[in-house]
Amino acid sequence: MSLRRVLLPLLFGVAATSAHAAGPDATGWITPAEAAHFRSTPSYADTLGYLQRLQRAAPGVIHLETFGSTPEGRPMTVAIASGDGTFDPATARAAHKPVVLLQAGIHPGEIEGKDAGLMLLRDIAVTGKYPHLLDHVVLVYIPVFSVDGHENASPYHRINQNGPDSMGFRGQSQYLNLNRDYVKADAPEMRAWLKLWQHWLPDFLIDVHTTDGADYQYDLTWYTEDPHKLDPAVSAWQHDAIVKHAMPAYEKRGHLASIYLEFKDGRDPRLGLVNFGSGPRFSTGYAALQNRPALLIETHMLKPYANRVRAVYDLVELMLEQVGAHPTALLAATAKADADTVARARDANARVALTFKPDPQPTKFELKGYAFTLSHSDISGSEWIRYDPKRPKSYRIDNWNGLLPDLSIVPPAAYVVPAQWTAIIDKLDAHGIRYRRTERAQAIRAEGYQLDDPKWASKPFEGHLVLRDFTLHAVPREVTLPAGSVVVPLDQRAANVAIELLEPQAPDSLLRWGYLDAVFEAKEYGEPRVVEQLAREMLARDPALKAAFEQKLHDDPAFAADSRARLMFFFERSPWYAAQHVGAYPVLRLDAAQLQHLSAPVQSTGSHGTPDL
């Protein structure tokens, strides 16, 4: 922390004069952060107070709504901004206006997006600096996503970060990291966000963060999902709008930007870059499942807070300018992506990638970094890297950011979730997945999965012991579905979300997060004295079993020394164990004929269901 004490007085002496730059009408509208010369960031109450002033001053431009409540009872507020009072999604769609969702403070210690957003809304609604920015686009702005975490502020929450003087906590009040919660949706804040998403169905998501990691010259890095994770139309729009237009304009304003920098080894940047591993649990990964482009903004932790806020302000303004100048391009891209997803259900040759692997062929990247020294540390026993910000230096390094599809599946026509698996159905509801309910008990033969050899993580992650590994093979199953079982057709725009939830091998499937751990538990067991007799009978009538048992005794000393394991060898191969269906994955996969057999009137998933084409 001593470094911050030395640097802060020097760095904040160059605080941006944004109110002056905005124009003569800005005098009474200096934001709390500007008034503090960016040494501090306002409380949530002061943030809402400023937004309420904006709403009163420009009710035809700014409209505030509460879209949820935190575990500690604080309101979650969203500001909707429009050039002509378009404050609801139906009106926006009717007017063919793209909707941009800008969110700040999902990690509330990384709060530049909040202060930049207040300044930008002021300059849109009050000062007249950008009078036409929102003529053809609607901005939905979350100033603070993790409100409880924001209010849990301390000077000691972000050891890597240069200001402001007190910062929010990375987790919300239940110690969940919201930017790992998009699919599992454990947190009340995320469930509220999902309803907001389904209500607005934004065309573009911007998520603002502050990075950790290495030191370098860039004031901002950015990330978009790999093209292989996106519909081609969405990928093409991202490249055109962000790479070809917004980023060059951003650098013309005096900034220096880079793609997101995840180093292969943080102790030596010269070893190259890798993909940081974004997936559906993250904001941009979830947007990709929803067929939407998304931009992750990461300001650089060591740059002065004033510079970081201005960096976000400029890039967000330029993105809104780009979307507003070409609204039909974005609308066409998202509409095509949705249509492609719906049409895929009729393509017998379709495949969907569940996991991705690094492209083995790197590209070259010119890193604008600093000179550094490496020395052996007697404390850590490792290498200690120390940068010299007074000596800018460029390095030509390998970039392994590219991804390729790895594990892929042929999607079914639909999934079936038996009615008793309410935890799964609740998650479908949370994500607004459209489904049907069966009206009566029905016998069905369909494809299922048999899961074996489960291995869980040794310590919890985000409140779960994650299922790390298992074996899987497809098997035909004959089951009687109870009345009220859920049929999830994949001819819907949110089909990719359903696949992520329900395919066991997907990285953020409900199985991996532990919602179906009970399928691996045998509820009936055999007393040792009974299994002793059973084992003898099985050995007497099955020579192959006898040979397999003797081989395992020879090959596995731990097994040979474990009397319980030796008896379980026989019990697990008996009809008494098989009748328990241990490892039988309860979600079934239907082909088109089976789906037709189970057809029933559509029943609503609730008021937050997402529209289809």
Coordinates of C-alpha atoms in Angstrom, one line a residue, residues 87-553:
F87 CA -38.2 3.8 -22.1
D88 CA -39.6 0.3 -22.8
P89 CA -38.4 -2.5 -25.0
A90 CA -41.6 -2.8 -27.0
T91 CA -41.3 0.8 -28.1
A92 CA -37.7 0.4 -28.9
R93 CA -38.3 -2.6 -31.1
A94 CA -41.2 -0.9 -32.8
A95 CA -38.9 2.1 -33.6
H96 CA -36.1 -0.3 -34.7
K97 CA -33.7 1.1 -32.1
P98 CA -31.0 -1.2 -30.9
V99 CA -30.7 -1.6 -27.1
V100 CA -27.3 -1.3 -25.5
L101 CA -26.9 -2.6 -22.0
L102 CA -24.0 -1.0 -20.1
Q103 CA -23.1 -2.4 -16.7
A104 CA -20.7 -1.3 -14.1
G105 CA -19.7 -2.6 -10.7
I106 CA -20.3 -6.3 -11.1
H107 CA -16.9 -6.3 -9.3
P108 CA -17.5 -3.1 -7.3
G109 CA -13.9 -2.4 -6.5
E110 CA -13.6 -1.9 -10.3
I111 CA -15.9 1.0 -10.5
E112 CA -14.8 3.2 -13.4
G113 CA -18.0 2.4 -15.3
K114 CA -20.2 4.0 -12.7
D115 CA -18.4 7.3 -12.6
A116 CA -17.9 7.4 -16.4
G117 CA -21.6 6.6 -16.8
L118 CA -22.7 9.5 -14.6
M119 CA -20.6 11.9 -16.6
L120 CA -21.8 10.6 -19.9
L121 CA -25.5 10.7 -18.9
R122 CA -24.9 14.3 -17.8
D123 CA -23.4 15.2 -21.1
I124 CA -26.2 13.5 -23.0
A125 CA -29.1 14.8 -20.9
V126 CA -28.1 18.2 -19.5
T127 CA -25.0 19.9 -21.0
G128 CA -25.8 19.3 -24.6
K129 CA -22.4 17.9 -25.5
Y130 CA -23.9 14.9 -27.2
P131 CA -27.4 16.0 -28.2
H132 CA -28.0 13.3 -30.8
L133 CA -26.0 10.4 -29.4
L134 CA -29.2 8.5 -28.4
D135 CA -31.4 9.5 -31.3
H136 CA -31.3 5.9 -32.7
V137 CA -30.3 3.8 -29.8
V138 CA -31.6 3.1 -26.3
L139 CA -29.1 2.9 -23.4
V140 CA -29.9 0.7 -20.4
Y141 CA -27.3 1.5 -17.8
I142 CA -26.7 -0.3 -14.5
P143 CA -24.5 2.0 -12.5
V144 CA -23.7 -0.6 -9.8
F145 CA -24.5 -4.3 -10.3
S146 CA -23.2 -5.7 -7.1
V147 CA -24.7 -3.1 -4.7
D148 CA -23.9 -4.8 -1.4
G149 CA -20.3 -5.4 -2.5
H150 CA -20.1 -1.7 -3.5
E151 CA -21.2 -0.6 0.0
N152 CA -18.7 -3.0 1.6
A153 CA -15.9 -0.6 0.8
S154 CA -12.3 -0.4 2.2
P155 CA -8.9 0.9 1.3
Y156 CA -7.6 -2.7 1.5
H157 CA -9.8 -4.5 -1.0
R158 CA -7.7 -4.1 -4.1
I159 CA -3.9 -4.3 -3.3
N160 CA -3.1 -4.2 -7.0
Q161 CA -5.1 -1.1 -7.8
N162 CA -4.2 2.6 -7.9
G163 CA -7.3 4.4 -6.5
P164 CA -9.8 5.4 -5.7
D165 CA -9.1 5.7 -2.0
S166 CA -11.8 3.2 -0.9
M167 CA -13.0 0.3 -3.1
G168 CA -15.9 -2.1 -3.0
F169 CA -15.5 -5.9 -2.4
R170 CA -15.3 -8.4 -5.2
G171 CA -18.0 -10.6 -3.9
Q172 CA -21.6 -9.7 -3.0
S173 CA -22.9 -10.0 0.5
Q174 CA -23.2 -13.8 0.2
Y175 CA -19.6 -14.0 -1.0
L176 CA -20.5 -14.9 -4.5
N177 CA -18.7 -13.5 -7.5
L178 CA -21.4 -12.4 -9.8
N179 CA -19.2 -12.6 -12.8
R180 CA -19.1 -16.4 -12.3
D181 CA -22.8 -16.7 -11.8
Y182 CA -24.5 -16.1 -15.1
V183 CA -25.5 -19.7 -15.9
K184 CA -25.9 -21.2 -12.4
A185 CA -27.7 -18.0 -11.2
D186 CA -27.4 -18.6 -7.5
A187 CA -27.3 -14.9 -6.4
P188 CA -30.5 -12.9 -6.1
E189 CA -28.7 -10.1 -8.0
M190 CA -28.1 -12.4 -11.0
R191 CA -31.7 -13.7 -11.0
A192 CA -32.8 -10.0 -11.1
W193 CA -30.3 -9.3 -13.9
L194 CA -31.7 -12.3 -15.9
K195 CA -35.2 -10.9 -15.7
L196 CA -33.9 -7.5 -16.9
W197 CA -32.1 -9.2 -19.7
Q198 CA -35.2 -11.1 -20.8
H199 CA -37.3 -8.0 -20.5
W200 CA -35.0 -5.8 -22.7
L201 CA -33.2 -8.5 -24.7
P202 CA -30.3 -6.1 -25.4
D203 CA -28.6 -6.1 -28.8
F204 CA -25.2 -5.3 -27.3
L205 CA -23.6 -5.7 -23.9
I206 CA -20.7 -3.6 -22.5
D207 CA -19.3 -4.8 -19.2
V208 CA -16.7 -2.5 -17.4
H209 CA -13.9 -3.8 -15.2
T210 CA -10.4 -3.0 -14.0
T211 CA -7.7 -5.5 -14.8
D212 CA -5.1 -7.1 -12.5
G213 CA -1.8 -8.6 -13.8
A214 CA 1.2 -7.1 -15.5
D215 CA 2.3 -3.5 -15.9
Y216 CA 2.3 -2.0 -19.5
Q217 CA 1.6 1.2 -21.3
Y218 CA -2.1 0.7 -22.3
D219 CA -4.7 2.5 -20.3
L220 CA -7.3 0.0 -21.4
T221 CA -7.6 -3.5 -22.7
W222 CA -10.6 -5.1 -24.2
Y223 CA -12.0 -8.5 -25.0
T224 CA -14.7 -10.0 -27.2
E225 CA -15.6 -13.7 -27.5
D226 CA -13.7 -15.8 -30.1
P227 CA -15.5 -16.0 -33.5
H228 CA -15.9 -19.8 -33.0
K229 CA -18.3 -19.1 -30.1
L230 CA -20.4 -16.7 -32.0
D231 CA -22.9 -16.7 -34.9
P232 CA -21.0 -15.4 -38.0
A233 CA -23.2 -12.3 -38.2
V234 CA -22.5 -11.3 -34.6
S235 CA -18.8 -12.0 -35.0
A236 CA -18.7 -9.9 -38.2
W237 CA -20.5 -7.0 -36.5
Q238 CA -18.1 -7.0 -33.6
H239 CA -15.1 -6.9 -35.8
D240 CA -16.4 -4.1 -37.9
A241 CA -17.9 -1.9 -35.1
I242 CA -15.2 -2.4 -32.5
V243 CA -11.9 -3.4 -34.2
K244 CA -12.3 -1.3 -37.4
H245 CA -14.1 1.7 -36.1
A246 CA -14.4 2.3 -32.4
M247 CA -10.8 1.4 -31.4
P248 CA -9.1 3.5 -34.0
A249 CA -11.3 6.5 -33.0
Y250 CA -10.5 5.8 -29.4
E251 CA -6.8 6.0 -29.9
K252 CA -7.2 9.2 -31.9
R253 CA -8.4 10.7 -28.6
G254 CA -5.0 10.1 -27.1
H255 CA -5.6 6.7 -25.5
L256 CA -3.6 3.5 -25.9
A257 CA -5.6 0.3 -26.1
S258 CA -4.9 -3.4 -26.5
I259 CA -6.6 -6.7 -26.7
Y260 CA -7.0 -8.3 -23.3
L261 CA -3.6 -9.4 -22.0
E262 CA -3.5 -12.7 -20.3
F263 CA 0.1 -13.8 -20.1
K264 CA 1.2 -17.4 -20.3
D265 CA 3.5 -16.7 -17.4
G266 CA 3.0 -13.5 -15.4
R267 CA 6.6 -13.7 -14.3
D268 CA 7.8 -13.1 -17.8
P269 CA 5.6 -11.4 -20.4
R270 CA 8.0 -12.3 -23.2
L271 CA 6.6 -15.9 -23.0
G272 CA 3.5 -14.8 -24.8
L273 CA -0.3 -14.4 -24.4
V274 CA -3.1 -17.0 -23.9
N275 CA -6.8 -16.9 -23.9
F276 CA -8.0 -16.2 -20.4
G277 CA -10.7 -18.9 -20.7
S278 CA -13.9 -17.0 -20.8
G279 CA -17.0 -19.2 -20.7
P280 CA -20.7 -18.9 -20.2
R281 CA -20.3 -18.2 -16.5
F282 CA -18.8 -14.8 -17.5
S283 CA -20.7 -11.8 -18.9
T284 CA -19.4 -12.0 -22.5
G285 CA -19.6 -15.8 -22.6
Y286 CA -23.3 -15.6 -21.5
A287 CA -24.0 -13.0 -24.1
A288 CA -22.5 -15.3 -26.8
L289 CA -25.0 -18.0 -25.7
Q290 CA -27.7 -15.5 -26.2
N291 CA -26.5 -14.6 -29.7
R292 CA -25.4 -11.1 -28.7
P293 CA -22.1 -9.3 -29.2
A294 CA -20.4 -8.1 -26.0
L295 CA -17.5 -5.9 -25.1
L296 CA -15.4 -6.4 -22.0
I297 CA -13.6 -3.3 -21.0
E298 CA -10.6 -3.6 -18.6
T299 CA -8.9 -0.4 -17.6
H300 CA -5.4 -0.8 -16.3
M301 CA -5.2 -0.9 -12.5
L302 CA -2.0 1.2 -12.2
K303 CA -3.1 4.1 -14.3
P304 CA -4.6 7.1 -12.3
Y305 CA -8.3 6.7 -11.5
A306 CA -9.1 9.9 -13.5
N307 CA -7.4 8.5 -16.6
R308 CA -9.3 5.2 -16.2
V309 CA -12.7 6.9 -15.9
R310 CA -12.0 9.0 -18.9
A311 CA -10.9 5.9 -20.9
V312 CA -14.2 4.2 -20.2
Y313 CA -16.1 7.4 -20.9
D314 CA -14.5 7.8 -24.3
L315 CA -14.9 4.2 -25.4
V316 CA -18.5 3.9 -24.3
E317 CA -19.4 7.2 -26.0
L318 CA -17.7 6.0 -29.2
M319 CA -19.5 2.6 -29.1
L320 CA -22.8 4.4 -28.7
E321 CA -21.9 6.7 -31.6
Q322 CA -21.1 3.7 -33.8
V323 CA -24.3 1.8 -32.9
G324 CA -26.4 4.9 -33.4
A325 CA -24.8 5.7 -36.7
H326 CA -25.6 2.2 -38.1
P327 CA -28.5 0.9 -36.0
T328 CA -29.8 -1.5 -38.7
A329 CA -26.4 -3.3 -39.0
L330 CA -26.6 -4.4 -35.3
L331 CA -30.3 -5.2 -35.5
A332 CA -29.7 -7.3 -38.6
A333 CA -26.8 -9.2 -37.0
T334 CA -28.7 -10.2 -33.8
A335 CA -31.9 -11.0 -35.8
K336 CA -29.9 -13.3 -38.1
A337 CA -28.2 -15.0 -35.2
D338 CA -31.5 -15.7 -33.5
A339 CA -33.0 -17.0 -36.8
D340 CA -30.0 -19.2 -37.4
T341 CA -30.4 -20.7 -33.9
V342 CA -34.1 -21.4 -34.4
A343 CA -33.4 -22.9 -37.9
R344 CA -30.6 -25.2 -36.6
A345 CA -33.3 -27.3 -35.0
R346 CA -34.3 -28.5 -38.5
D347 CA -30.7 -29.3 -39.5
A348 CA -30.0 -33.0 -39.0
N349 CA -26.3 -32.3 -39.6
A350 CA -25.9 -29.5 -37.1
R351 CA -23.3 -29.7 -34.4
V352 CA -22.8 -27.5 -31.3
A353 CA -19.4 -27.0 -29.7
L354 CA -19.5 -27.3 -25.9
T355 CA -15.8 -26.8 -25.2
F356 CA -12.9 -25.0 -26.9
K357 CA -9.2 -25.6 -27.1
P358 CA -6.3 -23.2 -27.9
D359 CA -5.4 -22.8 -31.6
P360 CA -1.9 -24.4 -31.7
Q361 CA -0.8 -21.8 -34.3
P362 CA 0.0 -18.5 -32.6
T363 CA 0.1 -15.1 -34.2
K364 CA 2.6 -12.3 -33.4
F365 CA 1.7 -9.4 -31.1
E366 CA 3.6 -6.2 -30.5
L367 CA 3.4 -5.6 -26.7
K368 CA 3.8 -2.1 -25.6
G369 CA 5.2 -2.7 -22.2
Y370 CA 8.0 -1.5 -19.9
A371 CA 11.5 -2.7 -19.3
F372 CA 11.7 -5.1 -16.4
T373 CA 14.1 -7.1 -14.3
L374 CA 13.8 -10.7 -13.1
S375 CA 15.5 -11.8 -9.9
H376 CA 15.2 -14.8 -7.7
S377 CA 13.2 -14.2 -4.5
D378 CA 14.4 -15.8 -1.2
I379 CA 10.8 -15.2 0.1
S380 CA 8.7 -16.9 -2.6
G381 CA 11.4 -19.1 -4.0
S382 CA 10.3 -18.0 -7.4
E383 CA 11.2 -15.2 -9.9
W384 CA 10.3 -11.6 -8.9
I385 CA 9.4 -9.3 -11.7
R386 CA 9.9 -5.6 -11.3
Y387 CA 8.8 -3.1 -14.0
D388 CA 10.4 0.3 -14.8
P389 CA 7.5 2.6 -16.0
K390 CA 10.1 5.2 -16.9
R391 CA 11.4 2.9 -19.6
P392 CA 8.7 2.0 -22.2
K393 CA 9.7 -0.9 -24.3
S394 CA 8.0 -3.0 -26.9
Y395 CA 8.3 -6.8 -27.2
R396 CA 7.3 -9.0 -30.1
I397 CA 5.6 -12.0 -28.5
D398 CA 3.5 -15.0 -29.5
N399 CA -0.3 -14.7 -29.1
W400 CA -2.2 -17.9 -28.5
N401 CA -5.6 -16.2 -27.9
G402 CA -7.3 -18.0 -30.8
L403 CA -9.6 -20.9 -29.9
L404 CA -10.9 -23.9 -31.9
P405 CA -14.0 -26.0 -31.2
D406 CA -13.1 -29.1 -29.1
L407 CA -16.0 -31.3 -27.8
S408 CA -19.1 -31.0 -30.0
I409 CA -22.5 -32.6 -29.8
V410 CA -25.4 -33.2 -32.2
P411 CA -28.2 -31.3 -30.5
P412 CA -31.5 -33.1 -30.0
A413 CA -34.9 -31.8 -31.2
A414 CA -35.7 -31.3 -27.5
Y415 CA -34.8 -32.2 -24.0
V416 CA -37.2 -33.8 -21.4
V417 CA -36.8 -33.0 -17.7
P418 CA -39.0 -35.2 -15.5
A419 CA -41.3 -33.2 -13.3
Q420 CA -39.6 -34.2 -10.0
W421 CA -36.4 -32.5 -11.0
T422 CA -37.6 -29.1 -9.8
A423 CA -34.1 -27.6 -9.3
I424 CA -33.4 -28.0 -13.1
I425 CA -36.8 -26.5 -14.0
D426 CA -36.2 -23.6 -11.7
K427 CA -33.0 -22.8 -13.6
L428 CA -34.9 -23.0 -16.9
D429 CA -37.4 -20.5 -15.5
A430 CA -34.6 -18.2 -14.3
H431 CA -33.2 -18.1 -17.9
G432 CA -36.6 -17.7 -19.5
I433 CA -36.3 -20.9 -21.5
R434 CA -39.5 -21.8 -23.3
Y435 CA -40.9 -25.3 -22.5
R436 CA -44.0 -27.4 -22.5
R437 CA -45.5 -29.4 -19.7
T438 CA -46.8 -32.9 -20.3
E439 CA -50.5 -33.3 -19.4
R440 CA -50.4 -36.9 -18.2
A441 CA -48.0 -39.6 -17.3
Q442 CA -46.4 -41.1 -20.5
A443 CA -44.1 -43.9 -21.2
I444 CA -41.2 -43.0 -23.5
R445 CA -38.1 -44.5 -25.1
A446 CA -35.4 -41.9 -25.7
E447 CA -31.7 -41.3 -25.6
G448 CA -30.1 -40.8 -22.2
Y449 CA -26.7 -40.7 -20.6
Q450 CA -25.0 -43.0 -18.2
L451 CA -22.5 -41.2 -16.0
D452 CA -19.7 -43.0 -14.1
D453 CA -16.5 -42.4 -12.2
P454 CA -17.3 -39.0 -10.9
K455 CA -14.6 -36.8 -9.4
W456 CA -15.3 -33.6 -7.6
A457 CA -13.0 -30.7 -6.8
S458 CA -11.2 -30.9 -3.5
K459 CA -12.4 -27.4 -2.3
P460 CA -15.4 -25.3 -2.9
F461 CA -15.7 -22.8 -5.8
E462 CA -18.4 -20.2 -5.7
G463 CA -20.3 -22.2 -3.0
H464 CA -20.1 -25.5 -4.9
L465 CA -17.9 -28.6 -5.1
V466 CA -17.6 -28.6 -8.9
L467 CA -17.8 -32.0 -10.6
R468 CA -14.5 -32.0 -12.4
D469 CA -14.6 -35.2 -14.3
F470 CA -16.7 -38.2 -15.2
T471 CA -17.2 -40.8 -17.9
L472 CA -20.2 -40.6 -20.1
H473 CA -21.9 -42.8 -22.7
A474 CA -25.2 -42.5 -24.5
V475 CA -27.8 -45.2 -23.7
P476 CA -31.4 -45.8 -24.7
R477 CA -33.8 -45.4 -21.8
E478 CA -37.4 -46.5 -21.2
V479 CA -39.0 -44.3 -18.6
T480 CA -42.5 -43.2 -17.6
L481 CA -42.6 -39.5 -17.3
P482 CA -44.8 -38.0 -14.6
A483 CA -47.5 -35.6 -15.6
G484 CA -46.0 -32.1 -15.6
S485 CA -42.7 -33.1 -17.0
V486 CA -40.9 -30.4 -19.0
V487 CA -40.3 -30.6 -22.7
V488 CA -37.7 -28.1 -23.9
P489 CA -37.7 -27.7 -27.7
L490 CA -34.6 -26.3 -29.3
D491 CA -36.4 -24.3 -32.0
Q492 CA -36.1 -21.2 -29.8
R493 CA -33.6 -18.3 -29.8
A494 CA -32.3 -19.3 -26.3
A495 CA -31.5 -22.9 -27.3
N496 CA -27.8 -22.4 -26.7
V497 CA -28.6 -21.6 -23.0
A498 CA -30.7 -24.7 -22.7
I499 CA -27.8 -26.8 -24.2
E500 CA -25.3 -25.3 -21.7
L501 CA -27.6 -26.1 -18.8
L502 CA -28.6 -29.6 -19.8
E503 CA -25.7 -31.2 -21.7
P504 CA -23.6 -32.9 -18.9
Q505 CA -20.2 -32.1 -20.5
A506 CA -20.9 -28.4 -21.0
P507 CA -18.5 -26.4 -18.8
D508 CA -21.3 -24.7 -16.9
S509 CA -23.9 -27.5 -17.0
L510 CA -26.1 -27.9 -14.0
L511 CA -24.5 -31.3 -13.5
R512 CA -21.0 -29.8 -13.2
W513 CA -22.2 -27.2 -10.7
G514 CA -23.6 -30.0 -8.5
Y515 CA -27.3 -29.7 -8.9
L516 CA -27.6 -33.4 -9.7
D517 CA -25.0 -34.9 -7.4
A518 CA -27.7 -37.2 -6.0
V519 CA -27.7 -39.3 -9.1
F520 CA -24.3 -40.7 -8.1
E521 CA -25.6 -41.9 -4.7
A522 CA -26.8 -45.4 -4.1
K523 CA -29.6 -45.3 -1.5
E524 CA -29.8 -49.0 -0.8
Y525 CA -26.9 -51.0 0.4
G526 CA -26.0 -54.6 1.3
E527 CA -25.0 -55.7 4.8
P528 CA -21.5 -57.2 4.7
R529 CA -22.7 -60.6 5.9
V530 CA -25.2 -60.7 3.1
V531 CA -22.8 -59.5 0.4
E532 CA -20.3 -62.1 1.5
Q533 CA -22.8 -64.8 0.5
L534 CA -23.8 -63.0 -2.7
A535 CA -20.1 -62.7 -3.7
R536 CA -19.6 -66.5 -3.4
E537 CA -22.7 -67.2 -5.5
M538 CA -21.6 -64.8 -8.2
L539 CA -18.0 -66.2 -8.3
A540 CA -19.4 -69.8 -8.5
R541 CA -21.5 -69.1 -11.6
D542 CA -19.3 -66.5 -13.4
P543 CA -15.6 -67.6 -14.2
A544 CA -15.0 -64.3 -16.0
L545 CA -16.0 -62.3 -12.9
K546 CA -13.7 -64.5 -10.8
A547 CA -10.8 -63.8 -13.0
A548 CA -11.5 -60.0 -13.0
F549 CA -11.7 -60.0 -9.2
E550 CA -8.4 -61.9 -8.9
Q551 CA -6.7 -59.6 -11.4
K552 CA -7.8 -56.5 -9.4
L553 CA -6.5 -58.0 -6.2

